[in-house]
CSV table of C-alpha atoms in Angstrom, one decimal:
chain,number,residue,atom,x,y,z
A,18,UNK,CA,74.1,85.0,124.4
A,19,UNK,CA,74.1,81.7,122.6
A,20,UNK,CA,77.3,79.8,121.9
A,21,UNK,CA,76.5,80.1,118.1
A,22,UNK,CA,76.7,83.9,118.3
A,23,UNK,CA,79.9,83.8,120.3
A,24,UNK,CA,81.4,81.1,118.2
A,25,UNK,CA,83.1,83.2,115.5
A,26,UNK,CA,84.7,85.5,118.0
A,27,UNK,CA,85.9,82.6,120.2
A,28,UNK,CA,87.4,80.8,117.2
A,29,UNK,CA,89.3,84.0,116.1
A,30,UNK,CA,90.6,84.5,119.7
A,31,UNK,CA,91.7,80.8,119.9
A,32,UNK,CA,93.4,81.1,116.5
A,33,UNK,CA,95.3,84.2,117.6
A,34,UNK,CA,96.4,82.4,120.8
A,35,UNK,CA,97.7,79.3,118.8
A,36,UNK,CA,99.4,81.3,116.1
A,37,UNK,CA,101.0,83.7,118.7
A,38,UNK,CA,102.2,80.7,120.8
A,39,UNK,CA,103.7,79.1,117.7
A,40,UNK,CA,105.6,82.3,116.9
A,41,UNK,CA,106.6,82.6,120.6
A,42,UNK,CA,108.1,79.1,120.6
A,43,UNK,CA,109.9,79.8,117.3
A,44,UNK,CA,111.6,82.8,118.9
A,45,UNK,CA,113.3,80.5,121.3
A,46,UNK,CA,113.7,77.4,119.2
A,47,UNK,CA,115.4,78.9,116.1
A,48,UNK,CA,118.3,80.6,118.0
A,49,UNK,CA,118.6,77.5,120.3
A,50,UNK,CA,119.2,75.3,117.2
A,51,UNK,CA,121.8,77.6,115.9
A,52,UNK,CA,123.7,77.8,119.2
A,53,UNK,CA,123.4,74.0,119.6
A,54,UNK,CA,124.8,73.6,116.1
A,55,UNK,CA,127.9,75.7,116.4
A,56,UNK,CA,127.7,77.9,119.5
A,57,UNK,CA,128.0,81.1,117.5
A,58,UNK,CA,126.1,84.2,118.9
A,59,UNK,CA,126.7,86.0,115.6
A,60,UNK,CA,124.9,83.2,113.7
A,61,UNK,CA,122.1,83.3,116.3
A,62,UNK,CA,121.7,87.0,115.6
A,63,UNK,CA,121.6,86.4,111.9
A,64,UNK,CA,118.8,83.9,112.3
A,65,UNK,CA,116.9,86.3,114.6
A,66,UNK,CA,117.3,89.2,112.1
A,67,UNK,CA,116.2,86.9,109.2
A,68,UNK,CA,113.0,86.4,111.2
A,69,UNK,CA,112.2,90.1,111.4
A,70,UNK,CA,113.5,91.8,108.2
A,71,UNK,CA,110.7,90.5,105.9
A,72,UNK,CA,108.0,91.9,108.1
A,73,UNK,CA,108.1,95.5,106.8
A,74,UNK,CA,107.5,94.6,103.1
A,75,UNK,CA,105.2,91.7,103.8
A,76,UNK,CA,102.9,93.8,106.1
A,77,UNK,CA,102.2,96.2,103.3
A,78,UNK,CA,101.5,93.4,100.9
A,79,UNK,CA,99.5,91.5,103.5
A,80,UNK,CA,96.7,94.0,103.6
A,81,UNK,CA,96.2,93.9,99.8
A,82,UNK,CA,96.3,90.1,99.9
A,83,UNK,CA,93.6,90.0,102.5
A,84,UNK,CA,91.3,92.2,100.6
A,85,UNK,CA,91.9,90.4,97.3
A,86,UNK,CA,91.8,86.7,98.4
A,87,UNK,CA,89.6,86.9,101.5
A,88,UNK,CA,90.2,87.0,105.3
A,89,UNK,CA,89.5,83.5,106.3
A,90,UNK,CA,91.4,82.0,103.4
A,91,UNK,CA,94.5,84.2,103.9
A,92,UNK,CA,94.6,83.4,107.6
A,93,UNK,CA,94.6,79.7,106.8
A,94,UNK,CA,97.2,80.1,104.0
A,95,UNK,CA,99.5,82.2,106.3
A,96,UNK,CA,99.3,79.7,109.1
A,97,UNK,CA,99.8,76.8,106.7
A,98,UNK,CA,103.0,78.3,105.4
A,99,UNK,CA,104.2,79.1,108.9
A,100,UNK,CA,103.6,75.5,109.9
A,101,UNK,CA,105.5,74.3,106.8
A,102,UNK,CA,108.5,76.5,107.7
A,103,UNK,CA,108.9,75.0,111.2
A,104,UNK,CA,108.0,71.4,110.2
A,105,UNK,CA,110.7,71.6,107.5
A,106,UNK,CA,113.4,71.6,110.3
A,107,UNK,CA,112.7,68.0,111.5
A,108,UNK,CA,111.9,66.9,108.0
A,109,UNK,CA,115.3,68.1,106.8
A,110,UNK,CA,116.9,66.5,109.8
A,111,UNK,CA,115.2,63.2,109.1
A,112,UNK,CA,116.1,63.3,105.4
A,113,UNK,CA,119.7,64.6,105.5
A,114,UNK,CA,120.8,64.3,109.1
A,115,UNK,CA,120.9,66.9,112.0
A,116,UNK,CA,124.1,68.5,110.5
A,117,UNK,CA,122.1,69.6,107.5
A,118,UNK,CA,120.1,71.9,109.8
A,119,UNK,CA,122.7,74.7,109.6
A,120,UNK,CA,122.6,78.5,110.0
A,121,UNK,CA,121.7,79.0,106.3
A,122,UNK,CA,118.8,76.6,106.4
A,123,UNK,CA,117.5,78.0,109.7
A,124,UNK,CA,117.8,81.6,108.6
A,125,UNK,CA,116.0,80.8,105.3
A,126,UNK,CA,113.2,79.0,107.2
A,127,UNK,CA,112.9,81.7,109.8
A,128,UNK,CA,112.5,84.4,107.1
A,129,UNK,CA,110.0,82.2,105.2
A,130,UNK,CA,107.9,81.7,108.3
A,131,UNK,CA,107.9,85.4,109.3
A,132,UNK,CA,107.1,86.5,105.8
A,133,UNK,CA,103.5,85.4,106.1
A,134,UNK,CA,102.8,86.3,109.8
A,135,UNK,CA,101.5,89.8,109.0
A,136,UNK,CA,99.0,88.4,106.5
A,137,UNK,CA,97.5,86.1,109.2
A,138,UNK,CA,97.5,88.8,111.8
A,139,UNK,CA,95.8,91.3,109.4
A,140,UNK,CA,93.2,88.8,108.4
A,141,UNK,CA,92.2,88.0,112.0
A,142,UNK,CA,92.1,91.6,113.0
A,143,UNK,CA,90.0,92.4,110.0
A,144,UNK,CA,87.4,89.8,111.0
A,145,UNK,CA,87.0,91.1,114.5
A,146,UNK,CA,84.3,93.8,114.0
A,147,UNK,CA,81.7,91.4,112.5
A,148,UNK,CA,82.5,88.7,115.0
A,149,UNK,CA,82.2,91.2,117.9
A,150,UNK,CA,78.9,92.5,116.6
A,151,UNK,CA,77.5,88.9,116.4
A,152,UNK,CA,78.7,88.1,119.9
A,153,UNK,CA,77.2,91.3,121.3
A,154,UNK,CA,80.6,92.6,122.4
A,155,UNK,CA,81.7,96.2,122.0
A,156,UNK,CA,84.6,96.6,119.5
A,157,UNK,CA,86.7,98.1,122.3
A,158,UNK,CA,86.1,95.0,124.4
A,159,UNK,CA,86.8,92.6,121.6
A,160,UNK,CA,90.1,94.4,120.6
A,161,UNK,CA,91.2,94.5,124.3
A,162,UNK,CA,90.7,90.8,124.8
A,163,UNK,CA,92.3,90.0,121.4
A,164,UNK,CA,95.4,92.0,122.2
A,165,UNK,CA,95.6,90.5,125.7
A,166,UNK,CA,95.4,87.0,124.3
A,167,UNK,CA,98.1,87.9,121.7
A,168,UNK,CA,100.4,89.3,124.5
A,169,UNK,CA,99.7,86.2,126.6
A,170,UNK,CA,100.8,84.0,123.7
A,171,UNK,CA,104.1,85.8,123.4
A,172,UNK,CA,104.7,85.6,127.2
A,173,UNK,CA,103.8,81.9,127.5
A,174,UNK,CA,105.1,80.7,124.1
A,175,UNK,CA,108.9,81.2,124.8
A,176,UNK,CA,108.4,79.6,128.2
A,177,UNK,CA,106.7,76.6,126.7
A,178,UNK,CA,109.4,76.5,124.0
A,179,UNK,CA,112.2,76.4,126.6
A,180,UNK,CA,110.4,73.5,128.4
A,181,UNK,CA,109.9,71.6,125.2
A,182,UNK,CA,113.5,72.0,124.2
A,183,UNK,CA,114.6,70.7,127.6
A,184,UNK,CA,112.4,67.7,127.4
A,185,UNK,CA,112.0,66.8,123.7
A,186,UNK,CA,115.0,68.6,122.1
A,187,UNK,CA,115.1,71.5,119.7
A,188,UNK,CA,114.3,69.4,116.5
A,189,UNK,CA,111.3,67.7,118.0
A,190,UNK,CA,110.0,70.9,119.4
A,191,UNK,CA,109.4,72.1,115.9
A,192,UNK,CA,106.7,69.4,115.4
A,193,UNK,CA,104.8,70.9,118.4
A,194,UNK,CA,105.3,74.4,117.0
A,195,UNK,CA,103.8,73.3,113.6
A,196,UNK,CA,100.9,71.8,115.5
A,197,UNK,CA,100.0,75.1,117.0
A,198,UNK,CA,99.6,76.6,113.6
A,199,UNK,CA,97.5,73.7,112.4
A,200,UNK,CA,95.2,74.3,115.4
A,201,UNK,CA,94.9,77.9,114.3
A,202,UNK,CA,94.0,76.7,110.8
A,203,UNK,CA,91.3,74.4,112.1
A,204,UNK,CA,89.8,77.2,114.2
A,205,UNK,CA,89.6,79.6,111.3
A,206,UNK,CA,88.3,77.0,108.9
A,207,UNK,CA,85.4,76.4,111.2
A,208,UNK,CA,84.3,80.0,110.6
A,209,UNK,CA,82.7,78.8,107.4
A,210,UNK,CA,80.1,76.9,109.4
A,211,UNK,CA,79.0,80.2,111.0
A,212,UNK,CA,79.0,82.1,107.7
A,213,UNK,CA,80.7,85.1,109.2
A,214,UNK,CA,80.0,88.3,107.2
A,215,UNK,CA,83.2,89.6,105.4
A,216,UNK,CA,85.2,86.5,106.1
A,217,UNK,CA,84.8,84.8,102.7
A,218,UNK,CA,85.9,85.7,99.2
A,219,UNK,CA,85.6,89.5,98.5
A,220,UNK,CA,83.3,90.8,95.8
A,221,UNK,CA,85.1,91.2,92.5
A,222,UNK,CA,84.1,94.9,92.3
A,223,UNK,CA,85.8,95.8,95.6
A,224,UNK,CA,89.0,93.9,95.2
A,225,UNK,CA,92.3,95.7,94.4
A,226,UNK,CA,93.4,95.4,90.8
A,227,UNK,CA,97.0,94.6,91.8
A,228,UNK,CA,99.4,94.5,94.8
A,229,UNK,CA,100.7,97.9,94.0
A,230,UNK,CA,97.3,99.5,93.5
A,231,UNK,CA,96.1,98.0,96.7
A,232,UNK,CA,99.1,99.4,98.6
A,233,UNK,CA,98.5,102.9,97.1
A,234,UNK,CA,94.8,102.7,98.0
A,235,UNK,CA,95.6,101.9,101.6
A,236,UNK,CA,98.2,104.6,101.9
A,237,UNK,CA,95.8,107.2,100.2
A,238,UNK,CA,93.0,106.3,102.6
A,239,UNK,CA,95.2,106.6,105.7
A,240,UNK,CA,96.6,109.9,104.5
A,241,UNK,CA,93.2,111.4,103.7
A,242,UNK,CA,91.7,110.4,107.0
A,243,UNK,CA,92.8,112.9,109.6
A,244,UNK,CA,92.7,110.7,112.7
A,245,UNK,CA,94.3,107.8,111.0
A,246,UNK,CA,97.1,110.0,109.6
A,247,UNK,CA,97.7,111.4,113.1
A,248,UNK,CA,97.8,108.0,114.7
A,249,UNK,CA,100.2,106.8,112.1
A,250,UNK,CA,102.7,109.5,112.9
A,251,UNK,CA,102.2,109.1,116.7
A,252,UNK,CA,102.7,105.3,116.4
A,253,UNK,CA,105.8,105.8,114.2
A,254,UNK,CA,107.4,108.0,116.8
A,255,UNK,CA,106.3,106.1,119.9
A,256,UNK,CA,107.4,102.7,118.6
A,257,UNK,CA,110.7,104.1,117.4
A,258,UNK,CA,111.4,105.6,120.8
A,259,UNK,CA,110.1,102.7,122.9
A,260,UNK,CA,111.4,99.6,121.2
A,261,UNK,CA,115.2,100.3,121.6
A,262,UNK,CA,114.7,100.5,125.4
A,263,UNK,CA,113.4,96.9,125.5
A,264,UNK,CA,115.6,95.4,122.7
A,265,UNK,CA,118.9,97.2,123.1
A,266,UNK,CA,119.4,99.4,126.2
A,267,UNK,CA,118.1,97.1,128.9
A,268,UNK,CA,120.0,94.1,127.4
A,269,UNK,CA,123.2,96.1,127.3
A,270,UNK,CA,122.8,97.5,130.8
A,271,UNK,CA,122.3,94.1,132.4
A,272,UNK,CA,124.9,92.4,130.2
A,273,UNK,CA,127.5,94.9,131.3
A,274,UNK,CA,126.6,94.2,134.9
A,275,UNK,CA,126.5,90.4,134.3
A,276,UNK,CA,122.9,90.2,135.6
A,277,UNK,CA,121.0,88.1,133.0
A,278,UNK,CA,118.3,87.2,135.6
A,279,UNK,CA,117.5,90.8,136.2
A,280,UNK,CA,117.1,91.4,132.5
A,281,UNK,CA,114.5,88.6,132.5
A,282,UNK,CA,112.6,90.2,135.4
A,283,UNK,CA,112.6,93.6,133.6
A,284,UNK,CA,111.3,92.1,130.3
A,285,UNK,CA,108.7,90.1,132.3
A,286,UNK,CA,107.5,93.3,134.0
A,287,UNK,CA,107.1,95.0,130.7
A,288,UNK,CA,105.2,92.0,129.2
A,289,UNK,CA,103.0,91.4,132.2
A,290,UNK,CA,102.2,95.1,132.5
A,291,UNK,CA,101.2,95.1,128.8
A,292,UNK,CA,99.0,92.1,129.3
A,293,UNK,CA,97.2,93.6,132.3
A,294,UNK,CA,96.9,97.0,130.4
A,295,UNK,CA,95.4,95.4,127.3
A,296,UNK,CA,93.0,93.3,129.3
A,297,UNK,CA,92.1,96.1,131.7
A,298,UNK,CA,91.1,98.3,128.8
A,299,UNK,CA,88.1,96.0,128.2
A,300,UNK,CA,86.7,97.5,131.5
A,301,UNK,CA,88.4,100.9,131.3
A,302,UNK,CA,86.8,101.6,127.8
A,303,UNK,CA,83.4,101.7,129.4
A,304,UNK,CA,84.2,104.7,131.6
A,305,UNK,CA,87.1,106.6,130.0
A,306,UNK,CA,87.5,108.4,126.7
A,307,UNK,CA,89.9,106.9,124.2
A,308,UNK,CA,91.7,110.2,123.8
A,309,UNK,CA,92.2,110.4,127.6
A,310,UNK,CA,93.7,106.9,127.6
A,311,UNK,CA,96.0,107.7,124.7
A,312,UNK,CA,97.2,111.0,126.2
A,313,UNK,CA,97.8,109.4,129.7
A,314,UNK,CA,99.8,106.6,128.0
A,315,UNK,CA,102.1,108.9,126.0
A,316,UNK,CA,102.7,111.2,128.9
A,317,UNK,CA,103.3,108.4,131.3
A,318,UNK,CA,105.7,106.7,128.9
A,319,UNK,CA,107.7,109.9,128.7
A,320,UNK,CA,107.9,110.4,132.5
A,321,UNK,CA,108.7,106.8,133.2
A,322,UNK,CA,111.4,106.5,130.6
A,323,UNK,CA,113.0,109.8,131.8
A,324,UNK,CA,113.2,108.4,135.4
A,325,UNK,CA,114.6,105.1,134.0
A,326,UNK,CA,117.2,107.0,132.1
A,327,UNK,CA,119.0,107.7,135.4
A,328,UNK,CA,119.2,104.0,136.0
A,329,UNK,CA,117.8,103.8,139.5
A,330,UNK,CA,117.8,100.7,141.8
A,331,UNK,CA,116.3,97.5,140.3
A,332,UNK,CA,113.0,97.6,142.3
A,333,UNK,CA,112.2,101.0,141.0
A,334,UNK,CA,113.1,100.0,137.4
A,335,UNK,CA,110.8,97.0,137.7
A,336,UNK,CA,108.0,99.1,139.0
A,337,UNK,CA,108.4,101.7,136.2
A,338,UNK,CA,108.6,98.9,133.6
A,339,UNK,CA,105.3,97.5,134.9
A,340,UNK,CA,103.8,100.9,134.6
A,341,UNK,CA,105.2,101.4,131.1
A,342,UNK,CA,103.8,98.1,130.0
A,343,UNK,CA,100.5,98.8,131.6
A,344,UNK,CA,99.9,102.2,129.9
A,345,UNK,CA,101.3,100.9,126.6
A,346,UNK,CA,98.9,97.9,126.7
A,347,UNK,CA,95.7,99.8,125.7
A,348,UNK,CA,97.3,101.6,122.7
A,349,UNK,CA,97.0,98.6,120.3
A,350,UNK,CA,93.2,98.0,121.1
A,351,UNK,CA,92.6,101.7,120.4
A,352,UNK,CA,94.5,101.6,117.1
A,353,UNK,CA,92.6,98.5,116.1
A,354,UNK,CA,89.3,100.2,116.9
A,355,UNK,CA,90.1,103.3,114.8
A,356,UNK,CA,91.3,101.2,111.8
A,357,UNK,CA,88.3,99.0,111.9
A,358,UNK,CA,85.7,101.7,112.3
A,359,UNK,CA,87.2,104.3,109.9
A,360,UNK,CA,87.9,102.0,107.0
A,361,UNK,CA,85.0,100.6,105.0
A,362,UNK,CA,84.9,96.8,105.1
A,363,UNK,CA,86.3,96.2,101.6
A,364,UNK,CA,89.4,98.4,102.4
A,365,UNK,CA,90.0,97.2,105.9
A,366,UNK,CA,92.8,94.8,105.2
A,367,UNK,CA,94.7,97.4,103.2
A,368,UNK,CA,94.4,100.0,106.0
A,369,UNK,CA,95.4,97.6,108.7
A,370,UNK,CA,98.4,96.5,106.5
A,371,UNK,CA,99.6,100.1,106.0
A,372,UNK,CA,99.3,101.1,109.6
A,373,UNK,CA,101.1,97.9,110.7
A,374,UNK,CA,103.9,98.4,108.3
A,375,UNK,CA,104.7,101.8,109.8
A,376,UNK,CA,105.2,100.2,113.2
A,377,UNK,CA,107.5,97.6,111.7
A,378,UNK,CA,109.4,100.5,110.0
A,379,UNK,CA,109.8,102.5,113.2
A,380,UNK,CA,111.3,99.7,115.3
A,381,UNK,CA,114.4,99.0,113.1
A,382,UNK,CA,115.0,102.7,112.7
A,383,UNK,CA,115.0,103.2,116.5
A,384,UNK,CA,117.3,100.2,116.9
A,385,UNK,CA,119.8,101.4,114.3
A,386,UNK,CA,120.1,104.8,116.1
A,387,UNK,CA,120.1,103.5,119.7
A,388,UNK,CA,123.1,101.1,119.3
A,389,UNK,CA,125.6,103.6,118.1
A,390,UNK,CA,124.4,106.2,120.6
A,391,UNK,CA,124.8,103.8,123.5
A,392,UNK,CA,128.3,102.8,122.4
A,393,UNK,CA,129.4,106.5,121.8
A,394,UNK,CA,127.7,108.4,124.6
A,395,UNK,CA,126.7,105.8,127.2
A,396,UNK,CA,123.4,104.4,128.4
A,397,UNK,CA,122.1,107.3,130.4
A,398,UNK,CA,122.5,109.8,127.5
A,399,UNK,CA,120.8,107.3,125.1
A,400,UNK,CA,117.9,106.7,127.5
A,401,UNK,CA,117.4,110.4,127.8
A,402,UNK,CA,117.7,110.8,124.0
A,403,UNK,CA,114.7,108.5,123.7
A,404,UNK,CA,112.8,109.6,126.8
A,405,UNK,CA,112.7,113.3,126.3
A,406,UNK,CA,111.2,113.2,122.7
A,407,UNK,CA,108.6,110.7,124.1
A,408,UNK,CA,107.8,113.4,126.7
A,409,UNK,CA,107.6,116.0,124.0
A,410,UNK,CA,105.4,113.7,121.9
A,411,UNK,CA,102.9,113.3,124.9
A,412,UNK,CA,102.8,117.1,125.4
A,413,UNK,CA,102.3,117.8,121.7
A,414,UNK,CA,99.5,115.2,121.6
A,415,UNK,CA,97.6,117.4,124.1
A,416,UNK,CA,97.1,120.0,121.3
A,417,UNK,CA,96.2,117.6,118.5
A,418,UNK,CA,92.6,118.3,117.6
A,419,UNK,CA,92.4,115.2,115.5
A,420,UNK,CA,92.7,113.0,118.5
A,421,UNK,CA,89.3,114.3,119.7
A,422,UNK,CA,87.8,112.3,116.9
A,423,UNK,CA,88.7,109.1,118.7
A,424,UNK,CA,85.5,109.5,120.8
A,425,UNK,CA,83.2,110.7,118.1
A,426,UNK,CA,80.5,108.5,116.4
A,427,UNK,CA,81.9,107.1,113.1
A,428,UNK,CA,80.5,106.1,109.8
A,429,UNK,CA,83.3,104.5,107.7
A,430,UNK,CA,84.1,106.4,104.5
A,431,UNK,CA,83.1,104.6,101.3
């Protein structure tokens, strides 16, 4: 296979790595700058929330923007705006002094940067099928490597961010963060040389008439397609049940025990398990049915979370978290495959945007419920309140006939 045939795929993978690393560094740098400014944990939480709240609405809009403006162009615009949002921090510090970089400024910039992340992500995912075909890769293989690289970026990015802050300082680190987005822009701009099908400006006849009509078209297509509709509900439930464990319950458990290092180990076990699971699916997909992988993942999540609910010794928690991450890792590549093969090319961005927005909606919903439950009834009860429905979800999935379509040959609807 010549480099010219692999070129588009390698460029998309490199762009995903750079954009993911930039976001990973930002996850550390923005809160650090707040704490350095006034030491307020509340203000740090405000900035962190500002970086996540825009994601739900912007993901819905992102799919329509991709199908209207074009995948390559949207990816470059999104990364350009992300670069601008982080470069603005040192620019403001240079122009008005470090004191001007306050919580209001940082929250605004964090929100501005995250607003465009889903558009870049949707654009890159939407270009994968054509790039994989040209490279001679199966779509399962391409999605597996893509998700593994994306996970790697979010594992390595925060570590690099901490190192940069320690050596260069928080303000200067933002220049490096901006550079990662610029490298992503350069990689995607090079796709023009390869004339990748579907990456350029869409045909006028297939573009959505407006943002609202584009969202409706995406929602309608997902609802009419049986397997997409089923996966949307499964993803909504699984994400809502899984995310609070990582984002609320484990932090509370180890904070109450004053064991921050152990929290880091647990989160690392989840992340590394997810990385190995996503990458391992590239091999596993050749020998195992997608439905089997999905069912094993859901059932294992339910069992592992149920055992974790009894808060066993740390070594067992770490082992279970690695297992949870490992079985959860292949889910995203499978979802990507289904979206990319069921949706016709001109609707792909809208479908990816709709499916992605459901995951963003489920996460906050689970977090809102988990916090009050943990404060009122305790961690064990809350863990069980999340684990048992996950177990029921896995058992219910055994009877979902629509999941059998995951392994059937597909011709995208027009």
